[in-house]
Amino acid sequence: MEIDGFRGRLITVDHADYDTARRVWNGAVDRHPRLIARCRRTADAAAAVRFARDHDLEIAVRGGGHNVAGTAVCDDGIVIDLSAMRSVRVDPADRTALVQGGALWGDVDHETQAHGLATTGGIVSHTGVAGLTLGGGIGFLMRSYGLAVDNLLSAEVVTAEGGIVRASADEHPDLFWALRGGGGNFGIVTRFRFALHPVGPTVLAGPVFWPADDTTDVLRFYRDFAAEAPDELGTVVRLGTVPPLPVIPEALHWRPAIAVACCYAGAVEDGERAVRALRRFRTPLVDLLAATPYIAFQSGLDDTVLHGWHYYWKATDLTGLSDDAITVIADHAYGAGSPRSYSAMFHQGGAVARVPHEATAYAGRDVAHNIVIDAVWLPDESGEQAAAESAWARRFLHALRPHRAAGVYVNFLDADDDTGRVREAYGEHTYRRLAEVKAKYDPDNAFHHNKNVRPG
Ligand SMILES: Cc1cc2nc3c(=O)[nH]c(=O)nc-3n(C[C@H](O)[C@H](O)[C@H](O)COP(=O)(O)OP(=O)(O)OC[C@H]3O[C@@H](n4cnc5c(N)ncnc54)[C@H](O)[C@@H]3O)c2cc1C
């Protein structure tokens, strides 16, 4: 098989690595595309789109392959796979990075930290830049520097016709607006240009763990602590068990626990002051907050969410951390059967909340906390185990009903009933505006293997 103008690698069912190439991060996703077009350059992605359109093929686009719903791979159609396009070029003079569409956050951190620079990315280094950024992009630096999309300066985009355009504040501004939160609906981004900021290379960062029994008190304390935290302090609460990482004493491994992971994007001494009250609260099981290379911190969670395990997520934005909401969280967070299942709450605010709502398509700016409930089981565990873990996630979300804000972070939506929640993720006004841009740039909905916005 050949694609006119394509100089990457075509992988079909008869190739030895077809089975590896069709796999994504979530091992529960098991789809069989007809063709995987592994691109080397922008022109390859454009050629692959034209080929797919000419042959009426279903299109999936793969960046880092991390989306829990497995939208990076489809049955029977073509996967336009950017995983071999991972270059990152830093311009330290104007503090920008040019990042290819298949790069992972670890690639970005590696290159930018060599210059003492960084930008807001995800909290696991093997997550893709593309999918994460296009949905908004939340992470430890967001309270200082905004979301990943707030740092996006321009994007090179392969359109649904197979053309190539640049989107920025001055070029195709409607497309640029939609790319900043609207997901993979509008084209294939082959290059992102991000603004960078001085960070580290040593930062005060790490998690503090407390026993699960302290969850209610820790969360009540955390609610006030987070509300008063300086913008430099990014925190994520993780509820589950103590992961069996080498840096944690073995006796604590798998113990039910709540952790507050912190990263202070400023001087270490200032960070010490900002976290003092937190680490003095009650008696932590273990306190791993320390002056740490930013790059090491950013990959600290990598082994707790391995490729190939099976995952099922539920998520929602929260109206706040009222005492009632905290009771629900404490009652459900430890109800999973698997010690690998967990939930995570991101604290927004700061620079995220200061960007005007209309400026980008990211809809959750006024939300202080969101939660993602991650059911995890191993590939060799039974269907019953899978059903039980997934039921836990659904039960937990259901119990949170009185405390759910109107929205949900689009990048945390799974397949199943979540496919109907895309409107909920954006809210009616933003969804309608996205639908108009979709009608202009992809009227046939060629890019629909995603959190789909229909042309309108
Ligand atoms: C372990 C883990 C940790 C995470 N942590 C965070 C976090 O800290 N912050 C956060 O915001 N999110 C986080 N997420 C969610 C993450 O944002 C989404 O899973 C996102 O879809 C991952 O992007 P990807 O490129 O790896 O995904 P993929 O599965 O490759 O792509 C997902 C979708 O994005 C679109 N897409 C991908 N590449 C392109 C491209 N080049 N051009 C156009 N469209 C494209 C396609 O529609 C595709 O279906 C995390 C996910 C995981 C699994």
Coordinates of C-alpha atoms and ligand atoms in Angstrom, one line a residue:
M1 CA 0.0 0.0 0.0
E2 CA 1.2 3.5 -0.8
I3 CA 0.0 7.0 0.1
D4 CA 0.9 9.7 -2.4
G5 CA 3.3 12.2 -0.9
F6 CA 3.7 10.3 2.3
R7 CA 7.3 9.6 3.5
G8 CA 6.6 8.1 6.9
R9 CA 6.0 4.5 7.7
L10 CA 2.8 2.6 6.9
I11 CA 1.9 -0.2 9.3
T12 CA -0.7 -2.7 8.2
V13 CA -2.1 -5.8 9.8
D14 CA 0.6 -8.0 8.3
H15 CA 3.5 -6.0 9.9
A16 CA 5.3 -7.5 12.9
D17 CA 4.8 -4.4 15.0
Y18 CA 1.1 -3.9 14.1
D19 CA 0.0 -5.1 17.5
T20 CA 2.3 -2.8 19.4
A21 CA 1.5 0.1 17.1
R22 CA -2.2 -0.1 17.6
R23 CA -2.0 -0.1 21.4
V24 CA -2.6 3.0 23.5
W25 CA -1.9 3.8 27.1
N26 CA -5.2 2.3 28.3
G27 CA -4.8 -1.5 27.8
A28 CA -8.6 -1.9 27.9
V29 CA -8.8 -0.3 24.5
D30 CA -8.4 -3.0 21.8
R31 CA -9.1 -1.6 18.3
H32 CA -7.9 -2.8 14.9
P33 CA -7.3 0.0 12.4
R34 CA -6.8 -0.9 8.8
L35 CA -3.8 1.3 8.5
I36 CA -1.4 3.2 10.8
A37 CA 0.3 6.1 9.1
R38 CA 3.3 6.9 11.2
C39 CA 4.3 10.4 10.1
R40 CA 7.8 11.9 10.1
R41 CA 6.9 15.4 9.0
T42 CA 3.9 17.8 8.7
A43 CA 3.7 17.0 5.0
D44 CA 3.1 13.3 5.8
A45 CA 0.1 14.2 8.1
A46 CA -1.3 16.3 5.3
A47 CA -0.9 13.5 2.7
A48 CA -2.5 11.0 5.1
V49 CA -5.5 13.3 5.6
R50 CA -6.0 13.7 1.8
F51 CA -5.7 9.9 1.4
A52 CA -8.2 9.2 4.1
R53 CA -10.7 11.7 2.7
D54 CA -10.3 10.4 -0.8
H55 CA -10.9 6.8 0.4
D56 CA -13.6 7.7 2.8
L57 CA -11.7 6.2 5.7
E58 CA -12.5 6.7 9.4
I59 CA -9.7 8.9 10.9
A60 CA -8.1 8.7 14.3
V61 CA -5.3 11.0 15.3
R62 CA -2.6 9.9 17.8
G63 CA -0.4 12.2 19.8
G64 CA 0.8 10.6 23.1
G65 CA -1.9 7.9 23.0
H66 CA -3.0 8.7 26.6
N67 CA -6.6 9.5 26.2
V68 CA -8.4 7.1 28.5
A69 CA -11.3 6.7 26.0
G70 CA -8.8 5.5 23.4
T71 CA -9.8 8.0 20.8
A72 CA -6.3 7.9 19.3
V73 CA -7.1 4.6 17.6
C74 CA -10.1 3.4 15.6
D75 CA -11.5 0.2 14.2
D76 CA -11.0 -0.4 10.5
G77 CA -9.9 3.2 9.5
I78 CA -6.6 5.0 9.5
V79 CA -4.6 6.1 12.5
I80 CA -2.6 9.3 11.7
D81 CA 0.1 8.6 14.2
L82 CA 2.4 11.4 15.2
S83 CA 4.4 9.4 17.8
A84 CA 7.6 9.6 15.8
M85 CA 7.3 13.5 15.7
R86 CA 8.7 14.4 19.1
S87 CA 11.2 17.1 18.5
V88 CA 11.4 20.1 20.9
R89 CA 13.4 23.2 19.9
V90 CA 13.9 25.8 22.6
D91 CA 14.8 29.4 21.8
P92 CA 16.1 30.6 25.2
A93 CA 16.4 34.2 24.0
D94 CA 12.7 34.7 23.4
R95 CA 11.7 32.0 25.8
T96 CA 9.7 29.9 23.5
A97 CA 9.7 26.2 22.5
L98 CA 8.6 24.7 19.2
V99 CA 7.2 21.3 19.9
Q100 CA 6.1 18.6 17.4
G101 CA 2.6 17.1 17.6
G102 CA 3.7 13.7 18.9
A103 CA 5.9 14.9 21.8
L104 CA 5.4 13.9 25.4
W105 CA 5.6 16.2 28.3
G106 CA 8.9 14.5 29.4
D107 CA 10.4 15.6 26.0
V108 CA 9.4 19.2 26.7
D109 CA 10.6 19.2 30.3
H110 CA 13.9 17.6 29.2
E111 CA 14.7 20.3 26.6
T112 CA 13.3 23.3 28.4
Q113 CA 14.9 22.5 31.8
A114 CA 18.3 22.4 30.1
H115 CA 17.8 26.2 29.9
G116 CA 16.1 26.5 33.3
L117 CA 12.8 27.1 31.6
A118 CA 9.4 25.3 31.7
T119 CA 5.7 25.7 30.7
T120 CA 2.6 24.3 32.2
G121 CA 2.3 20.6 31.3
G122 CA 0.8 17.4 32.7
I123 CA 1.7 15.7 36.0
V124 CA 2.8 12.5 34.3
S125 CA 5.7 12.8 31.9
H126 CA 4.6 10.1 29.5
T127 CA 1.4 12.0 28.6
G128 CA 1.2 13.6 25.1
V129 CA 1.5 17.3 24.6
A130 CA -1.1 17.5 21.8
G131 CA -4.2 16.0 23.4
L132 CA -3.5 17.5 26.8
T133 CA -2.9 21.0 25.4
L134 CA -5.9 20.9 23.0
G135 CA -8.2 20.1 25.9
G136 CA -6.8 23.0 28.0
G137 CA -3.9 21.5 29.9
I138 CA -3.8 21.6 33.7
G139 CA -0.8 21.0 35.8
F140 CA 1.4 22.1 38.8
L141 CA 2.5 25.4 37.1
M142 CA -1.0 26.6 36.0
R143 CA -1.6 28.9 39.0
S144 CA 1.6 30.8 38.2
Y145 CA 1.6 30.7 34.4
G146 CA -1.9 29.6 33.3
L147 CA -3.1 26.5 31.5
A148 CA -1.1 24.9 28.7
V149 CA -3.4 26.8 26.2
D150 CA -2.6 30.1 27.9
N151 CA 1.0 29.6 26.9
L152 CA 0.2 28.5 23.4
L153 CA 1.5 31.2 21.0
S154 CA 0.7 29.5 17.6
A155 CA 0.0 26.2 16.1
E156 CA 0.7 24.6 12.7
V157 CA -2.4 22.8 11.7
V158 CA -3.2 20.2 9.0
T159 CA -6.8 20.9 8.0
A160 CA -9.6 18.5 7.1
E161 CA -8.8 19.2 3.4
G162 CA -5.2 18.2 3.9
G163 CA -3.9 21.8 3.7
I164 CA -1.5 23.4 6.2
V165 CA -2.3 26.6 8.0
R166 CA -0.9 28.6 11.0
A167 CA -3.3 29.6 13.8
S168 CA -2.3 32.4 16.2
A169 CA -3.8 35.6 17.5
D170 CA -3.3 37.1 14.1
E171 CA -3.8 34.2 11.7
H172 CA -7.1 32.3 11.7
P173 CA -7.9 33.7 15.2
D174 CA -11.2 31.8 15.2
L175 CA -9.3 28.5 14.8
F176 CA -6.8 29.6 17.3
W177 CA -9.5 30.2 19.9
A178 CA -11.1 26.8 19.2
L179 CA -7.8 24.9 19.5
R180 CA -7.3 26.3 23.0
G181 CA -9.7 23.9 24.7
G182 CA -11.8 22.4 21.9
G183 CA -9.7 19.3 21.5
G184 CA -8.8 17.5 18.3
N185 CA -11.9 18.6 16.4
F186 CA -10.4 21.2 14.1
G187 CA -7.4 19.7 12.5
I188 CA -4.1 18.0 13.3
V189 CA -1.6 20.1 15.1
T190 CA 1.8 19.2 13.9
R191 CA 3.7 22.0 15.8
F192 CA 2.9 24.0 18.9
R193 CA 4.8 27.1 19.9
F194 CA 4.7 27.7 23.7
A195 CA 5.8 30.5 25.9
L196 CA 8.3 29.4 28.6
H197 CA 9.1 30.7 32.1
P198 CA 12.1 30.4 34.4
V199 CA 11.4 27.4 36.7
G200 CA 13.9 25.6 38.9
P201 CA 15.9 23.6 37.9
T202 CA 15.5 22.9 41.6
V203 CA 12.1 23.4 43.1
L204 CA 10.4 22.6 46.4
A205 CA 8.2 19.8 45.5
G206 CA 6.8 16.4 46.5
P207 CA 3.9 14.8 48.2
V208 CA 2.9 14.6 51.9
F209 CA 0.9 11.5 52.9
W210 CA -1.5 11.0 55.8
P211 CA -3.4 7.8 56.8
A212 CA -6.8 7.5 55.1
D213 CA -8.5 7.8 58.5
D214 CA -7.4 11.4 58.5
T215 CA -9.0 12.2 55.2
T216 CA -11.9 14.4 56.5
D217 CA -9.6 16.5 58.6
V218 CA -6.9 16.8 56.0
L219 CA -9.4 17.9 53.4
R220 CA -11.0 20.5 55.7
F221 CA -7.5 21.9 56.4
Y222 CA -6.6 21.7 52.7
R223 CA -9.7 23.6 51.6
D224 CA -8.5 26.7 53.6
F225 CA -4.9 26.1 52.9
A226 CA -5.5 25.9 49.1
A227 CA -7.8 29.0 49.1
E228 CA -5.0 31.1 50.7
A229 CA -2.1 29.6 48.9
P230 CA 0.2 31.9 46.8
D231 CA -0.1 31.4 43.0
E232 CA 3.4 29.8 43.0
L233 CA 2.1 26.8 44.9
G234 CA 0.4 24.2 42.7
T235 CA -1.2 21.3 44.5
V236 CA -3.0 18.0 43.6
V237 CA -4.7 15.8 46.2
R238 CA -4.4 12.1 45.5
L239 CA -6.7 9.6 47.4
G240 CA -6.0 5.9 47.2
T241 CA -3.0 3.9 48.5
V242 CA 0.6 4.8 49.1
P243 CA 2.2 3.8 45.7
P244 CA 5.1 1.2 46.0
L245 CA 7.8 3.7 44.8
P246 CA 11.4 3.1 45.8
V247 CA 11.5 6.6 47.5
I248 CA 8.8 5.5 50.0
P249 CA 9.5 3.2 52.9
E250 CA 8.3 -0.3 52.0
A251 CA 6.3 -0.7 55.2
L252 CA 3.9 2.0 53.9
H253 CA 3.4 0.6 50.4
W254 CA -0.3 0.1 49.5
R255 CA -1.6 1.6 52.7
P256 CA -4.8 3.6 52.2
A257 CA -3.7 7.2 52.3
I258 CA -4.4 10.8 51.2
A259 CA -1.6 12.8 49.7
V260 CA -1.2 16.4 48.9
A261 CA 1.4 16.8 46.2
C262 CA 3.0 20.2 45.9
C263 CA 5.2 22.1 43.6
Y264 CA 6.4 25.6 44.4
A265 CA 7.3 27.6 41.2
G266 CA 9.7 30.0 42.9
A267 CA 12.6 30.2 45.3
V268 CA 12.9 27.1 47.5
E269 CA 13.0 29.2 50.7
D270 CA 9.7 30.9 49.8
G271 CA 8.3 27.5 49.1
E272 CA 9.3 26.2 52.5
R273 CA 7.3 29.0 54.1
A274 CA 4.3 28.4 51.8
V275 CA 4.0 24.7 52.8
R276 CA 5.0 24.9 56.4
A277 CA 1.5 24.7 57.8
L278 CA 0.6 21.8 55.5
R279 CA 3.5 19.6 56.6
R280 CA 2.9 20.3 60.2
F281 CA -0.7 19.3 60.0
R282 CA -1.3 16.2 62.2
T283 CA 1.3 13.5 61.8
P284 CA 2.0 12.7 58.2
L285 CA 2.8 9.1 57.3
V286 CA 5.6 10.3 55.2
D287 CA 6.7 13.7 54.0
L288 CA 8.6 13.7 50.7
L289 CA 8.5 17.5 50.1
A290 CA 12.1 18.5 49.4
A291 CA 14.2 20.6 47.2
T292 CA 14.1 18.5 44.0
P293 CA 15.0 18.8 40.4
Y294 CA 11.8 19.9 38.7
I295 CA 12.3 17.3 36.0
A296 CA 12.5 14.4 38.5
F297 CA 9.4 15.6 40.3
Q298 CA 7.5 15.8 36.9
S299 CA 8.2 12.1 36.4
G300 CA 7.7 10.9 40.0
L301 CA 4.2 9.5 39.3
D302 CA 5.0 7.8 36.0
D303 CA 5.2 4.3 37.4
T304 CA 1.9 4.6 39.2
V305 CA -0.1 4.7 35.9
L306 CA 1.7 2.3 33.6
H307 CA 1.0 1.7 29.9
G308 CA -1.1 -1.4 29.3
W309 CA -3.0 -1.5 32.6
H310 CA -6.7 -1.2 32.2
Y311 CA -8.4 2.1 33.1
Y312 CA -11.9 3.6 33.4
W313 CA -12.4 7.2 34.5
K314 CA -15.2 9.4 35.8
A315 CA -14.8 13.1 36.5
T316 CA -16.6 16.3 37.4
D317 CA -15.9 19.9 38.4
L318 CA -16.8 20.6 42.0
T319 CA -18.8 23.5 43.4
G320 CA -16.3 23.6 46.3
L321 CA -15.1 21.5 49.2
S322 CA -18.0 22.0 51.6
D323 CA -18.1 19.7 54.7
D324 CA -20.7 17.6 52.9
A325 CA -18.6 17.2 49.8
I326 CA -15.7 16.2 51.9
T327 CA -17.8 13.6 53.7
V328 CA -18.8 12.1 50.3
I329 CA -15.2 12.1 49.2
A330 CA -13.9 10.5 52.4
D331 CA -16.7 7.9 52.3
H332 CA -16.1 6.8 48.7
A333 CA -12.4 7.4 47.9
Y334 CA -11.2 4.2 49.5
G335 CA -14.1 2.0 48.3
A336 CA -12.3 0.6 45.2
G337 CA -11.3 -3.1 45.2
S338 CA -7.9 -2.5 43.6
P339 CA -5.0 -0.8 45.5
R340 CA -4.1 0.8 42.1
S341 CA -7.4 2.7 41.8
Y342 CA -7.3 6.3 43.0
S343 CA -8.8 9.7 42.6
A344 CA -7.1 13.0 42.0
M345 CA -8.3 16.6 42.7
F346 CA -6.6 19.5 40.9
H347 CA -6.6 23.0 42.5
Q348 CA -7.0 25.7 39.8
G349 CA -7.4 29.4 40.5
G350 CA -4.5 31.8 40.3
A351 CA -3.5 32.6 36.7
V352 CA -6.1 30.2 35.4
A353 CA -8.9 32.3 36.8
R354 CA -7.5 35.6 35.6
V355 CA -7.7 34.9 31.9
P356 CA -11.1 36.1 30.6
H357 CA -13.6 33.3 30.0
E358 CA -14.2 34.3 26.4
A359 CA -10.5 34.3 25.5
T360 CA -10.2 30.5 24.9
A361 CA -12.5 27.5 24.6
Y362 CA -11.5 26.1 28.0
A363 CA -14.6 26.3 30.0
G364 CA -13.6 25.6 33.6
R365 CA -11.8 28.8 34.6
D366 CA -14.0 29.7 37.5
V367 CA -13.7 26.2 39.1
A368 CA -11.4 25.9 42.1
H369 CA -11.3 22.1 42.3
N370 CA -12.1 19.2 40.0
I371 CA -11.9 15.5 40.6
V372 CA -11.0 12.5 38.4
I373 CA -11.9 9.1 39.7
D374 CA -9.6 6.5 38.1
A375 CA -10.5 2.8 38.3
V376 CA -7.5 0.6 37.5
W377 CA -7.1 -3.1 37.1
L378 CA -4.5 -5.4 35.6
P379 CA -4.8 -7.0 32.2
D380 CA -4.9 -10.5 33.7
E381 CA -7.6 -9.6 36.3
S382 CA -11.1 -10.9 35.6
G383 CA -14.0 -9.2 34.0
E384 CA -15.7 -9.2 37.4
Q385 CA -12.8 -7.2 38.8
A386 CA -13.1 -4.8 35.9
A387 CA -16.9 -4.4 36.5
A388 CA -16.4 -3.9 40.2
E389 CA -13.7 -1.2 39.8
S390 CA -15.8 0.6 37.1
A391 CA -18.9 0.4 39.3
W392 CA -16.9 2.0 42.1
A393 CA -16.0 5.0 39.9
R394 CA -19.6 5.4 38.8
R395 CA -20.9 5.1 42.4
F396 CA -18.4 7.7 43.6
L397 CA -19.4 10.2 40.9
H398 CA -23.1 9.6 41.6
A399 CA -22.6 10.3 45.3
L400 CA -21.0 13.6 44.3
R401 CA -24.1 14.8 42.5
P402 CA -25.1 17.5 44.9
H403 CA -21.5 18.9 44.8
R404 CA -21.0 18.9 41.0
A405 CA -20.5 22.1 39.1
A406 CA -22.0 22.4 35.7
G407 CA -18.8 21.4 33.8
V408 CA -16.3 18.7 33.5
Y409 CA -12.7 18.8 32.1
V410 CA -13.1 17.4 28.6
N411 CA -9.8 15.5 28.8
F412 CA -11.0 13.5 31.7
L413 CA -14.1 12.1 29.9
D414 CA -14.1 8.4 29.1
A415 CA -16.0 6.5 26.5
D416 CA -19.4 5.0 27.4
D417 CA -22.0 7.4 28.8
D418 CA -19.4 10.2 28.8
T419 CA -19.7 10.6 25.1
G420 CA -22.9 12.5 25.8
R421 CA -21.2 14.9 28.2
V422 CA -19.2 17.0 25.7
R423 CA -21.8 19.8 25.8
E424 CA -21.7 19.6 29.6
A425 CA -17.9 20.0 29.4
Y426 CA -18.1 23.2 27.5
G427 CA -21.5 24.7 28.5
E428 CA -24.0 25.8 25.9
H429 CA -22.4 29.1 24.9
T430 CA -18.9 27.8 24.3
Y431 CA -20.2 24.6 22.7
R432 CA -22.2 26.7 20.1
R433 CA -19.2 28.9 19.3
L434 CA -17.1 25.7 18.9
A435 CA -19.7 24.2 16.6
E436 CA -19.5 27.3 14.4
V437 CA -15.8 27.1 14.0
K438 CA -16.1 23.3 13.4
A439 CA -18.6 24.1 10.6
K440 CA -16.0 26.4 9.0
Y441 CA -12.9 24.2 9.3
D442 CA -14.3 20.6 9.3
P443 CA -17.9 20.8 7.9
D444 CA -18.0 17.0 7.2
N445 CA -16.8 16.1 10.7
A446 CA -13.9 14.2 9.3
F447 CA -12.2 14.6 12.7
H448 CA -14.9 12.9 14.9
H449 CA -12.9 10.3 16.7
N450 CA -12.5 12.6 19.7
K451 CA -14.7 14.4 22.2
N452 CA -16.8 15.4 19.3
V453 CA -18.2 18.9 18.6
R454 CA -20.6 18.6 15.8
P455 CA -20.6 21.2 13.0
G456 CA -23.4 23.6 13.7
Ligands
LIG1 C1 -1.6 9.2 33.3 C2 -2.3 10.4 32.8 C3 -2.1 11.7 33.4 C4 -2.8 12.8 33.0 N1 -2.5 14.0 33.6 C5 -3.1 15.1 33.1 C6 -2.7 16.4 33.6 O1 -1.9 16.5 34.5 N2 -3.3 17.5 33.1 C7 -4.2 17.4 32.1 O2 -4.6 18.4 31.6 N3 -4.6 16.2 31.6 C8 -4.0 15.1 32.1 N4 -4.4 13.9 31.5 C9 -5.4 13.8 30.5 C10 -4.8 14.1 29.2 O3 -4.9 15.5 29.0 C11 -5.6 13.4 28.1 O4 -5.5 12.0 28.3 C12 -5.1 13.7 26.7 O5 -6.0 13.3 25.7 C13 -3.7 13.1 26.4 O6 -3.2 13.6 25.2 P1 -2.4 12.5 24.2 O7 -1.8 13.3 23.1 O8 -1.5 11.7 25.0 O9 -3.6 11.7 23.8 P2 -4.1 10.9 22.5 O10 -4.8 9.7 23.0 O11 -2.9 10.6 21.6 O12 -5.1 11.9 21.8 C14 -6.3 12.2 22.4 C15 -7.1 12.9 21.3 O13 -6.5 14.2 21.1 C16 -6.5 14.5 19.8 N5 -5.1 14.7 19.3 C17 -4.0 14.0 19.7 N6 -2.9 14.4 19.0 C18 -3.4 15.4 18.2 C19 -2.8 16.3 17.3 N7 -1.4 16.3 17.1 N8 -3.5 17.2 16.7 C20 -4.9 17.2 16.8 N9 -5.5 16.4 17.7 C21 -4.8 15.5 18.4 C22 -7.3 13.5 19.0 O14 -8.6 13.8 19.0 C23 -7.1 12.3 20.0 O15 -8.2 11.4 19.9 C24 -3.7 12.7 32.0 C25 -3.9 11.5 31.3 C26 -3.3 10.4 31.8 C27 -3.6 9.0 31.1

